[in-house]
GROMACS .gro file of C-alpha atoms in nm:
model
  482
    1MET     CA    1  17.385  12.050  -0.750
    2SER     CA    2  17.476  11.986  -1.167
    3ALA     CA    3  17.255  12.045  -1.429
    4ARG     CA    4  17.171  11.672  -1.530
    5GLY     CA    5  17.119  11.623  -1.141
    6MET     CA    6  16.891  11.898  -1.177
    7ALA     CA    7  16.728  11.740  -1.451
    8ARG     CA    8  16.666  11.405  -1.285
    9HIS     CA    9  16.566  11.597  -0.984
   10LEU     CA   10  16.286  11.750  -1.194
   11ASP     CA   11  16.181  11.428  -1.345
   12ARG     CA   12  16.161  11.245  -0.998
   13LEU     CA   13  15.888  11.535  -0.907
   14ARG     CA   14  15.532  11.436  -0.826
   15PHE     CA   15  15.317  11.559  -1.123
   16GLY     CA   16  15.154  11.863  -0.937
   17ALA     CA   17  14.857  12.115  -0.977
   18THR     CA   18  15.097  12.345  -1.188
   19HIS     CA   19  15.205  12.080  -1.415
   20ARG     CA   20  14.838  11.976  -1.458
   21LYS     CA   21  14.757  12.351  -1.535
   22VAL     CA   22  14.996  12.383  -1.797
   23TRP     CA   23  14.920  12.016  -1.950
   24ILE     CA   24  14.552  12.106  -1.997
   25LEU     CA   25  14.549  12.451  -2.121
   26SER     CA   26  14.821  12.364  -2.383
   27ALA     CA   27  14.586  12.066  -2.447
   28LEU     CA   28  14.268  12.285  -2.493
   29GLY     CA   29  14.485  12.484  -2.746
   30ILE     CA   30  14.527  12.190  -2.967
   31MET     CA   31  14.142  12.116  -2.910
   32LEU     CA   32  14.073  12.419  -3.067
   33ASP     CA   33  14.281  12.350  -3.364
   34GLY     CA   34  14.057  11.985  -3.420
   35PHE     CA   35  13.756  12.189  -3.356
   36ASP     CA   36  13.815  12.439  -3.630
   37PHE     CA   37  13.979  12.142  -3.878
   38PHE     CA   38  13.622  11.974  -3.843
   39ILE     CA   39  13.404  12.265  -3.836
   40MET     CA   40  13.511  12.371  -4.173
   41GLY     CA   41  13.430  12.019  -4.292
   42VAL     CA   42  13.084  12.114  -4.208
   43ALA     CA   43  13.085  12.455  -4.301
   44ILE     CA   44  13.203  12.410  -4.689
   45PRO     CA   45  12.900  12.280  -4.835
   46LEU     CA   46  12.724  12.586  -4.702
   47ILE     CA   47  12.974  12.807  -4.840
   48VAL     CA   48  12.964  12.636  -5.159
   49ALA     CA   49  12.590  12.681  -5.215
   50GLU     CA   50  12.570  13.026  -5.069
   51TRP     CA   51  12.882  13.146  -5.317
   52ASN     CA   52  12.876  12.896  -5.571
   53ILE     CA   53  13.260  12.867  -5.560
   54SER     CA   54  13.435  12.630  -5.772
   55PRO     CA   55  13.642  12.341  -5.677
   56LEU     CA   56  13.984  12.525  -5.699
   57GLN     CA   57  13.805  12.806  -5.503
   58THR     CA   58  13.699  12.511  -5.240
   59GLY     CA   59  14.031  12.385  -5.226
   60MET     CA   60  14.212  12.720  -5.143
   61VAL     CA   61  13.981  12.803  -4.842
   62SER     CA   62  13.988  12.446  -4.723
   63SER     CA   63  14.369  12.468  -4.726
   64ALA     CA   64  14.402  12.855  -4.631
   65ALA     CA   65  14.420  12.803  -4.256
   66ILE     CA   66  14.694  12.513  -4.273
   67MET     CA   67  14.872  12.736  -4.490
   68GLY     CA   68  14.906  12.957  -4.232
   69ALA     CA   69  14.987  12.697  -3.964
   70ILE     CA   70  15.297  12.636  -4.133
   71VAL     CA   71  15.371  13.016  -4.160
   72GLY     CA   72  15.272  13.047  -3.761
   73ALA     CA   73  15.473  12.721  -3.677
   74SER     CA   74  15.794  12.871  -3.763
   75VAL     CA   75  15.739  13.227  -3.739
   76MET     CA   76  15.588  13.242  -3.398
   77GLY     CA   77  15.852  12.956  -3.258
   78ARG     CA   78  16.149  13.235  -3.308
   79ILE     CA   79  15.904  13.520  -3.150
   80SER     CA   80  15.840  13.305  -2.815
   81ASP     CA   81  16.224  13.285  -2.786
   82ARG     CA   82  16.227  13.673  -2.779
   83ILE     CA   83  15.910  13.754  -2.553
   84GLY     CA   84  15.892  13.430  -2.364
   85ARG     CA   85  15.637  13.142  -2.349
   86LYS     CA   86  15.390  13.329  -2.172
   87LEU     CA   87  15.281  13.617  -2.371
   88ALA     CA   88  15.322  13.404  -2.680
   89PHE     CA   89  15.042  13.141  -2.530
   90ARG     CA   90  14.799  13.418  -2.539
   91ILE     CA   91  14.898  13.578  -2.847
   92ASP     CA   92  14.857  13.301  -3.082
   93LEU     CA   93  14.499  13.212  -2.950
   94GLY     CA   94  14.435  13.599  -2.960
   95MET     CA   95  14.507  13.578  -3.319
   96PHE     CA   96  14.284  13.302  -3.339
   97VAL     CA   97  13.981  13.506  -3.155
   98VAL     CA   98  14.040  13.811  -3.406
   99PHE     CA   99  14.031  13.611  -3.699
  100ALA     CA  100  13.771  13.341  -3.629
  101LEU     CA  101  13.546  13.648  -3.589
  102ALA     CA  102  13.655  13.817  -3.898
  103SER     CA  103  13.593  13.518  -4.085
  104ALA     CA  104  13.244  13.466  -3.976
  105LEU     CA  105  13.217  13.802  -4.123
  106ALA     CA  106  13.370  13.763  -4.458
  107PRO     CA  107  13.196  13.948  -4.749
  108ASP     CA  108  13.336  13.706  -5.007
  109ILE     CA  109  13.519  13.430  -5.051
  110TRP     CA  110  13.883  13.609  -5.105
  111TRP     CA  111  13.799  13.769  -4.790
  112LEU     CA  112  13.736  13.429  -4.611
  113ILE     CA  113  14.042  13.283  -4.761
  114LEU     CA  114  14.257  13.563  -4.651
  115PHE     CA  115  14.135  13.561  -4.264
  116ARG     CA  116  14.143  13.172  -4.285
  117PHE     CA  117  14.512  13.229  -4.372
  118LEU     CA  118  14.588  13.435  -4.080
  119LEU     CA  119  14.385  13.258  -3.812
  120GLY     CA  120  14.599  12.943  -3.932
  121ILE     CA  121  14.901  13.151  -3.841
  122GLY     CA  122  14.761  13.148  -3.478
  123VAL     CA  123  14.682  12.779  -3.478
  124GLY     CA  124  15.020  12.688  -3.611
  125ALA     CA  125  15.180  12.889  -3.371
  126ASP     CA  126  15.015  12.711  -3.069
  127TYR     CA  127  15.187  12.377  -3.145
  128PRO     CA  128  15.560  12.440  -3.119
  129ILE     CA  129  15.487  12.679  -2.830
  130ALA     CA  130  15.257  12.450  -2.611
  131SER     CA  131  15.423  12.088  -2.679
  132SER     CA  132  15.788  12.266  -2.582
  133TYR     CA  133  15.613  12.397  -2.267
  134VAL     CA  134  15.455  12.065  -2.199
  135ALA     CA  135  15.809  11.860  -2.292
  136GLU     CA  136  15.994  12.130  -2.072
  137ILE     CA  137  15.796  12.081  -1.728
  138SER     CA  138  15.708  11.701  -1.793
  139PRO     CA  139  15.863  11.428  -1.567
  140ASN     CA  140  16.071  11.197  -1.818
  141ARG     CA  141  15.850  10.876  -1.697
  142LEU     CA  142  15.529  11.074  -1.824
  143ARG     CA  143  15.658  11.274  -2.068
  144SER     CA  144  15.548  11.043  -2.394
  145ARG     CA  145  15.199  10.984  -2.243
  146LEU     CA  146  15.144  11.375  -2.195
  147LEU     CA  147  15.260  11.468  -2.508
  148ILE     CA  148  15.039  11.209  -2.686
  149GLY     CA  149  14.757  11.272  -2.468
  150ALA     CA  150  14.764  11.664  -2.507
  151PHE     CA  151  14.797  11.601  -2.898
  152SER     CA  152  14.467  11.394  -2.848
  153PHE     CA  153  14.256  11.660  -2.800
  154GLN     CA  154  14.254  11.737  -3.160
  155ALA     CA  155  14.024  11.457  -3.196
  156VAL     CA  156  13.824  11.554  -2.919
  157GLY     CA  157  13.785  11.934  -3.097
  158GLN     CA  158  13.701  11.753  -3.385
  159LEU     CA  159  13.404  11.586  -3.230
  160LEU     CA  160  13.318  11.921  -3.064
  161GLY     CA  161  13.295  12.054  -3.445
  162ALA     CA  162  13.081  11.792  -3.549
  163LEU     CA  163  12.813  11.850  -3.251
  164VAL     CA  164  12.839  12.235  -3.292
  165GLY     CA  165  12.764  12.233  -3.664
  166LEU     CA  166  12.490  11.981  -3.608
  167LEU     CA  167  12.353  12.225  -3.330
  168VAL     CA  168  12.361  12.511  -3.570
  169LEU     CA  169  12.234  12.339  -3.865
  170THR     CA  170  11.943  12.191  -3.656
  171LEU     CA  171  11.867  12.568  -3.537
  172ASN     CA  172  11.930  12.749  -3.817
  173PRO     CA  173  11.875  12.537  -4.132
  174VAL     CA  174  12.001  12.816  -4.387
  175PRO     CA  175  12.301  12.841  -4.636
  176ASP     CA  176  12.499  13.146  -4.412
  177ALA     CA  177  12.477  12.895  -4.121
  178TRP     CA  178  12.823  12.843  -4.195
  179ARG     CA  179  12.881  13.186  -4.005
  180TRP     CA  180  12.765  13.098  -3.681
  181MET     CA  181  12.977  12.786  -3.688
  182LEU     CA  182  13.308  12.962  -3.746
  183ALA     CA  183  13.210  13.236  -3.511
  184PHE     CA  184  13.171  12.980  -3.235
  185GLY     CA  185  13.540  12.927  -3.226
  186VAL     CA  186  13.591  13.284  -3.048
  187VAL     CA  187  13.370  13.154  -2.731
  188PRO     CA  188  13.641  12.877  -2.610
  189ALA     CA  189  13.923  13.059  -2.744
  190LEU     CA  190  13.829  13.356  -2.553
  191ILE     CA  191  13.816  13.148  -2.184
  192ILE     CA  192  14.131  12.988  -2.280
  193VAL     CA  193  14.321  13.310  -2.344
  194ILE     CA  194  14.191  13.439  -1.997
  195LEU     CA  195  14.312  13.124  -1.835
  196ARG     CA  196  14.662  13.141  -1.969
  197ARG     CA  197  14.733  13.437  -1.806
  198GLY     CA  198  14.775  13.261  -1.474
  199VAL     CA  199  15.036  12.997  -1.623
  200PRO     CA  200  15.409  13.082  -1.492
  201GLU     CA  201  15.652  13.164  -1.743
  202SER     CA  202  15.867  12.842  -1.857
  203PRO     CA  203  16.138  12.830  -1.626
  204MET     CA  204  16.412  12.715  -1.907
  205TRP     CA  205  16.317  13.052  -2.125
  206LEU     CA  206  16.364  13.286  -1.813
  207ALA     CA  207  16.698  13.092  -1.773
  208SER     CA  208  16.827  13.117  -2.113
  209VAL     CA  209  16.761  13.474  -2.087
  210ARG     CA  210  16.946  13.480  -1.785
  211ARG     CA  211  16.659  13.641  -1.597
  212TYR     CA  212  16.732  13.389  -1.281
  213ASP     CA  213  16.547  13.546  -1.026
  214GLU     CA  214  16.234  13.506  -1.212
  215ALA     CA  215  16.348  13.150  -1.303
  216ILE     CA  216  16.362  13.049  -0.964
  217ASP     CA  217  16.013  13.164  -0.863
  218SER     CA  218  15.884  12.980  -1.170
  219VAL     CA  219  16.073  12.620  -1.099
  220THR     CA  220  15.916  12.685  -0.727
  221GLN     CA  221  15.597  12.664  -0.871
  222PHE     CA  222  15.659  12.330  -1.000
  223THR     CA  223  15.938  12.211  -0.781
  224GLY     CA  224  15.758  12.300  -0.435
  225ARG     CA  225  16.107  12.451  -0.314
  226ALA     CA  226  16.297  12.757  -0.421
  227LEU     CA  227  16.634  12.691  -0.625
  228THR     CA  228  16.947  12.881  -0.583
  229ILE     CA  229  17.075  13.134  -0.881
  230ASP     CA  230  17.375  12.914  -0.925
  231GLU     CA  231  17.148  12.604  -0.981
  232VAL     CA  232  16.936  12.802  -1.225
  233ARG     CA  233  17.252  12.955  -1.401
  234GLU     CA  234  17.366  12.596  -1.454
  235ILE     CA  235  17.035  12.461  -1.590
  236SER     CA  236  17.063  12.755  -1.863
  237GLU     CA  237  17.402  12.654  -1.950
  238GLU     CA  238  17.306  12.307  -1.994
  239GLY     CA  239  16.994  12.368  -2.213
  240ALA     CA  240  16.632  12.168  -2.251
  241VAL     CA  241  16.619  11.811  -2.088
  242ALA     CA  242  16.750  11.557  -2.322
  243GLY     CA  243  16.460  11.452  -2.589
  244VAL     CA  244  16.300  11.810  -2.565
  245VAL     CA  245  16.249  11.992  -2.865
  246ARG     CA  246  16.219  12.398  -2.828
  247PRO     CA  247  16.080  12.593  -3.091
  248THR     CA  248  16.436  12.754  -3.140
  249GLU     CA  249  16.545  12.416  -3.259
  250ALA     CA  250  16.250  12.358  -3.483
  251ARG     CA  251  16.409  12.637  -3.736
  252VAL     CA  252  16.591  12.458  -4.006
  253THR     CA  253  16.877  12.625  -4.141
  254ARG     CA  254  17.041  12.557  -4.467
  255ALA     CA  255  17.330  12.392  -4.307
  256GLU     CA  256  17.094  12.200  -4.095
  257GLN     CA  257  16.890  12.079  -4.348
  258LYS     CA  258  17.221  11.987  -4.555
  259GLN     CA  259  17.290  11.787  -4.245
  260LEU     CA  260  16.968  11.586  -4.222
  261PHE     CA  261  17.039  11.459  -4.608
  262SER     CA  262  17.390  11.342  -4.521
  263LYS     CA  263  17.531  10.973  -4.517
  264GLY     CA  264  17.400  10.792  -4.192
  265VAL     CA  265  17.116  11.095  -4.114
  266ARG     CA  266  16.937  11.065  -4.411
  267GLY     CA  267  16.737  10.743  -4.363
  268THR     CA  268  16.611  10.868  -3.987
  269THR     CA  269  16.511  11.225  -4.203
  270ALA     CA  270  16.325  10.969  -4.470
  271LEU     CA  271  16.177  10.748  -4.154
  272THR     CA  272  16.043  11.068  -3.992
  273ALA     CA  273  15.945  11.304  -4.275
  274VAL     CA  274  15.780  11.085  -4.517
  275PRO     CA  275  15.534  10.921  -4.340
  276TRP     CA  276  15.446  11.232  -4.180
  277PHE     CA  277  15.381  11.376  -4.524
  278PHE     CA  278  15.142  11.105  -4.652
  279MET     CA  279  14.962  11.058  -4.303
  280ASP     CA  280  14.861  11.414  -4.293
  281ILE     CA  281  14.714  11.407  -4.677
  282ALA     CA  282  14.477  11.119  -4.558
  283THR     CA  283  14.462  11.285  -4.218
  284TYR     CA  284  14.332  11.619  -4.332
  285GLY     CA  285  14.221  11.514  -4.688
  286VAL     CA  286  13.981  11.277  -4.582
  287GLY     CA  287  13.919  11.436  -4.212
  288VAL     CA  288  13.810  11.770  -4.347
  289PHE     CA  289  13.618  11.647  -4.622
  290THR     CA  290  13.410  11.336  -4.383
  291PRO     CA  291  13.050  11.510  -4.433
  292THR     CA  292  13.143  11.537  -4.808
  293ILE     CA  293  13.208  11.200  -4.835
  294LEU     CA  294  12.952  11.073  -4.630
  295ALA     CA  295  12.691  11.282  -4.830
  296ALA     CA  296  12.841  11.147  -5.159
  297LEU     CA  297  12.852  10.741  -5.075
  298ALA     CA  298  12.573  10.724  -4.793
  299LEU     CA  299  12.301  10.975  -4.891
  300SER     CA  300  12.076  10.940  -5.192
  301SER     CA  301  12.074  11.230  -5.440
  302SER     CA  302  11.840  11.517  -5.369
  303ALA     CA  303  11.744  11.823  -5.517
  304ASN     CA  304  11.932  12.147  -5.419
  305THR     CA  305  11.666  12.276  -5.162
  306GLN     CA  306  11.744  11.965  -4.972
  307PHE     CA  307  12.128  11.988  -4.923
  308ILE     CA  308  12.102  12.127  -4.600
  309ALA     CA  309  11.895  11.843  -4.472
  310ASP     CA  310  12.198  11.607  -4.619
  311ASP     CA  311  12.455  11.826  -4.440
  312ILE     CA  312  12.288  11.757  -4.161
  313THR     CA  313  12.258  11.370  -4.181
  314SER     CA  314  12.627  11.362  -4.283
  315THR     CA  315  12.762  11.562  -3.993
  316GLU     CA  316  12.554  11.348  -3.769
  317GLY     CA  317  12.727  11.046  -3.926
  318ALA     CA  318  13.055  11.222  -3.905
  319ALA     CA  319  12.997  11.316  -3.493
  320PHE     CA  320  12.951  10.926  -3.488
  321LEU     CA  321  13.267  10.844  -3.643
  322ASP     CA  322  13.473  11.103  -3.465
  323ILE     CA  323  13.397  10.877  -3.138
  324PHE     CA  324  13.668  10.635  -3.298
  325LEU     CA  325  13.907  10.925  -3.328
  326ILE     CA  326  13.917  10.957  -2.963
  327VAL     CA  327  13.895  10.590  -2.892
  328GLY     CA  328  14.227  10.597  -3.124
  329PHE     CA  329  14.409  10.821  -2.911
  330ALA     CA  330  14.355  10.639  -2.585
  331ALA     CA  331  14.448  10.285  -2.737
  332ALA     CA  332  14.753  10.509  -2.840
  333ILE     CA  333  14.850  10.613  -2.488
  334LEU     CA  334  14.752  10.289  -2.369
  335LEU     CA  335  14.980  10.075  -2.616
  336VAL     CA  336  15.275  10.296  -2.694
  337ARG     CA  337  15.483  10.148  -2.462
  338ARG     CA  338  15.408   9.824  -2.519
  339LEU     CA  339  15.389   9.765  -2.880
  340GLY     CA  340  15.662  10.044  -2.985
  341LEU     CA  341  15.628  10.332  -3.252
  342ILE     CA  342  15.723  10.137  -3.554
  343VAL     CA  343  15.458   9.844  -3.502
  344MET     CA  344  15.222  10.113  -3.431
  345GLN     CA  345  15.283  10.326  -3.760
  346THR     CA  346  15.330  10.048  -3.990
  347THR     CA  347  14.991   9.872  -3.867
  348GLY     CA  348  14.784  10.168  -3.871
  349PHE     CA  349  14.904  10.263  -4.255
  350ILE     CA  350  14.808   9.936  -4.363
  351VAL     CA  351  14.477   9.974  -4.207
  352MET     CA  352  14.374  10.303  -4.328
  353ALA     CA  353  14.474  10.207  -4.653
  354ALA     CA  354  14.244   9.883  -4.635
  355GLY     CA  355  13.961  10.131  -4.500
  356LEU     CA  356  13.998  10.372  -4.749
  357VAL     CA  357  13.987  10.109  -5.068
  358VAL     CA  358  13.655   9.943  -4.900
  359LEU     CA  359  13.487  10.287  -4.850
  360GLY     CA  360  13.571  10.374  -5.232
  361LEU     CA  361  13.451  10.040  -5.332
  362THR     CA  362  13.102  10.100  -5.160
  363ASP     CA  363  13.046  10.369  -5.428
  364PHE     CA  364  12.959  10.072  -5.679
  365LEU     CA  365  12.714   9.913  -5.436
  366PRO     CA  366  12.328  10.025  -5.408
  367GLN     CA  367  12.302  10.355  -5.240
  368ASP     CA  368  12.140  10.335  -4.905
  369SER     CA  369  12.149   9.948  -4.934
  370PRO     CA  370  12.193   9.820  -4.586
  371ILE     CA  371  12.531   9.624  -4.684
  372GLN     CA  372  12.673   9.973  -4.821
  373LEU     CA  373  12.566  10.184  -4.516
  374ALA     CA  374  12.772   9.897  -4.297
  375LEU     CA  375  13.062   9.917  -4.514
  376VAL     CA  376  13.103  10.287  -4.548
  377PHE     CA  377  13.050  10.320  -4.166
  378SER     CA  378  13.288  10.048  -4.084
  379ALA     CA  379  13.538  10.153  -4.317
  380PHE     CA  380  13.560  10.479  -4.190
  381ALA     CA  381  13.549  10.383  -3.810
  382ALA     CA  382  13.853  10.171  -3.878
  383PHE     CA  383  14.032  10.425  -4.095
  384ASN     CA  384  13.981  10.677  -3.795
  385LEU     CA  385  14.059  10.431  -3.503
  386PHE     CA  386  14.402  10.296  -3.665
  387MET     CA  387  14.484  10.665  -3.812
  388ASN     CA  388  14.507  10.793  -3.418
  389ALA     CA  389  14.620  10.472  -3.255
  390GLY     CA  390  14.895  10.479  -3.520
  391PRO     CA  391  15.048  10.752  -3.739
  392ASN     CA  392  14.861  11.063  -3.616
  393SER     CA  393  15.047  10.976  -3.272
  394THR     CA  394  15.374  10.780  -3.384
  395THR     CA  395  15.449  11.080  -3.642
  396PHE     CA  396  15.460  11.317  -3.372
  397ALA     CA  397  15.651  11.130  -3.117
  398LEU     CA  398  15.878  10.977  -3.338
  399PRO     CA  399  16.151  11.235  -3.450
  400ALA     CA  400  16.221  11.280  -3.085
  401VAL     CA  401  16.342  10.955  -3.033
  402ALA     CA  402  16.472  10.883  -3.371
  403PHE     CA  403  16.754  11.155  -3.406
  404ARG     CA  404  17.054  11.208  -3.220
  405ILE     CA  405  17.077  11.540  -2.955
  406GLU     CA  406  17.249  11.704  -3.237
  407ASN     CA  407  17.011  11.665  -3.506
  408ARG     CA  408  16.686  11.630  -3.320
  409GLY     CA  409  16.568  11.982  -3.331
  410ALA     CA  410  16.625  12.038  -3.684
  411GLY     CA  411  16.501  11.682  -3.764
  412ALA     CA  412  16.153  11.743  -3.592
  413GLY     CA  413  16.132  12.062  -3.743
  414PHE     CA  414  16.159  11.916  -4.114
  415ALA     CA  415  15.943  11.651  -4.024
  416ALA     CA  416  15.663  11.862  -3.874
  417ALA     CA  417  15.722  12.067  -4.208
  418ALA     CA  418  15.681  11.777  -4.406
  419GLY     CA  419  15.345  11.694  -4.241
  420LYS     CA  420  15.173  12.029  -4.272
  421THR     CA  421  15.300  12.061  -4.641
  422GLY     CA  422  15.120  11.729  -4.665
  423ALA     CA  423  14.802  11.878  -4.506
  424ALA     CA  424  14.792  12.150  -4.740
  425VAL     CA  425  14.829  11.920  -5.031
  426GLY     CA  426  14.553  11.703  -4.909
  427THR     CA  427  14.283  11.981  -4.813
  428PHE     CA  428  14.374  12.199  -5.135
  429PHE     CA  429  14.354  11.895  -5.419
  430PHE     CA  430  14.090  11.667  -5.269
  431PRO     CA  431  13.796  11.855  -5.399
  432ILE     CA  432  13.948  11.918  -5.734
  433LEU     CA  433  14.052  11.558  -5.762
  434GLN     CA  434  13.730  11.423  -5.658
  435ALA     CA  435  13.547  11.655  -5.939
  436GLY     CA  436  13.786  11.550  -6.203
  437LEU     CA  437  13.841  11.202  -6.123
  438GLY     CA  438  13.573  11.094  -5.919
  439LEU     CA  439  13.562  10.960  -5.545
  440PHE     CA  440  13.699  10.623  -5.551
  441PRO     CA  441  14.004  10.719  -5.768
  442THR     CA  442  14.096  11.026  -5.512
  443LEU     CA  443  14.056  10.786  -5.218
  444LEU     CA  444  14.303  10.493  -5.395
  445ILE     CA  445  14.584  10.780  -5.463
  446ILE     CA  446  14.533  10.894  -5.079
  447ALA     CA  447  14.535  10.473  -4.984
  448ALA     CA  448  14.849  10.415  -5.205
  449GLY     CA  449  15.023  10.710  -5.019
  450CYS     CA  450  14.970  10.531  -4.690
  451VAL     CA  451  15.084  10.228  -4.865
  452VAL     CA  452  15.426  10.384  -4.951
  453ALA     CA  453  15.442  10.545  -4.566
  454ALA     CA  454  15.403  10.189  -4.423
  455ALA     CA  455  15.702  10.079  -4.666
  456VAL     CA  456  15.914  10.344  -4.582
  457THR     CA  457  15.864  10.326  -4.228
  458LEU     CA  458  15.956   9.914  -4.246
  459ALA     CA  459  16.249   9.996  -4.483
  460PHE     CA  460  16.410  10.256  -4.245
  461ARG     CA  461  16.303  10.149  -3.921
  462ALA     CA  462  16.698   9.994  -3.856
  463ARG     CA  463  16.786  10.413  -3.871
  464ALA     CA  464  16.588  10.488  -3.562
  465HIS     CA  465  16.787  10.184  -3.388
  466ALA     CA  466  17.100  10.286  -3.523
  467SER     CA  467  17.099  10.676  -3.461
  468VAL     CA  468  17.000  10.649  -3.099
  469ASP     CA  469  17.097  10.439  -2.780
  470ALA     CA  470  16.822  10.277  -2.624
  471GLU     CA  471  16.921  10.443  -2.280
  472GLU     CA  472  16.837  10.778  -2.423
  473ARG     CA  473  16.491  10.726  -2.528
  474THR     CA  474  16.168  10.805  -2.371
  475ILE     CA  475  15.946  10.598  -2.580
  476PRO     CA  476  16.008  10.294  -2.708
  477ILE     CA  477  16.051  10.212  -3.071
  478ASP     CA  478  16.009   9.845  -3.096
  479PRO     CA  479  15.802   9.620  -2.827
  480GLU     CA  480  16.159   9.489  -2.752
  481ASP     CA  481  16.278   9.835  -2.609
  482HIS     CA  482  16.025   9.861  -2.325
   0.00000   0.00000   0.00000
């Protein structure tokens, strides 16, 4: 049996119990990222009140974990190539456990920033390891939906973060309640680390390091039959299944980066990296500060002694709005093969921009009036729904189908780095811009970024078709591709 024949054989397999276990435990790791991402949005007003920190320090503590995630995504990807997916699969969340607890016990803002950065390394590491493992073991016919489905658990984590924050504030309405919020993440992380001990090692990794006997045992858990050593050796020589991006491939060398900006490739690089950069500015900048935005727009000004009540109310509103994040991901899974990535991405960016403009304009309406409250929640709901039904799903999937095999790993790594850079920019500068310019100009700036991203998507859409033949794609780019 040839390597490609083995790939076709794996693609025809029934999605079995071992596939489900790997997928669920990967998705739960991404859920923790969503949880941590949102719980900070609830905790930040309390941290500001307890330590009286400046807008600059607020931006630093908000973006620290995301800066760490940039490091984790590159460093742990390389380490996993040496120690294997299974061990790396546990180390990354082990870091989450240790530094989530350390963050909850931080004595001052600078220690908190440090611990959040170190926690972010673990969170960032889980993305390339988990997504690569899911892609390696997924049948081709299910790969796009399984990847987007796993990524959708970020929204589940955000809703969980809102509910936990609300519970903690209700039971313990004091400024240092943020410590319990950050500590809560230790519990699910420990459970996931323990459960991940039972997953098999990646058969592709075992084959790549010539541990053929172990690779046979691992593949057997997915295929239901043993493979010969020659078959596993053939797979190792072939490499990953087409369309799969491994952590090793996420490292962008100088030569690869130069190639990404060469004639004929730079348009694809722009198509995948620029929209992801602006999308994460909006996703993280607005998402982390959702309770803050709701408190500024939809709550009457109150005395400092009532800020916890405001935080509770805004968190209740944020929890309701997070439901639209889940609905958006569900829509993406259902519509991706019908509409294609370009239509979903462009439409999503346009509606996100419109939602942000409407949201900012409500600042000029009478506060707490019925029309203002209706517009605030409608605009936020549209932003969340179309963000996850569009760019938050499509930017994750587009590099795998827009680049040719020889550029795919480098292109996907560069695009992901651009996205994380946007996330850091959004969370760092949002409180600074809000304090210096006001909420409406800040939201307008983010909306302008969404418009630019939509324009870039449309301007360079042809590059995706020119780069990859239709039969090589596992996800349609346009409606006519399916």
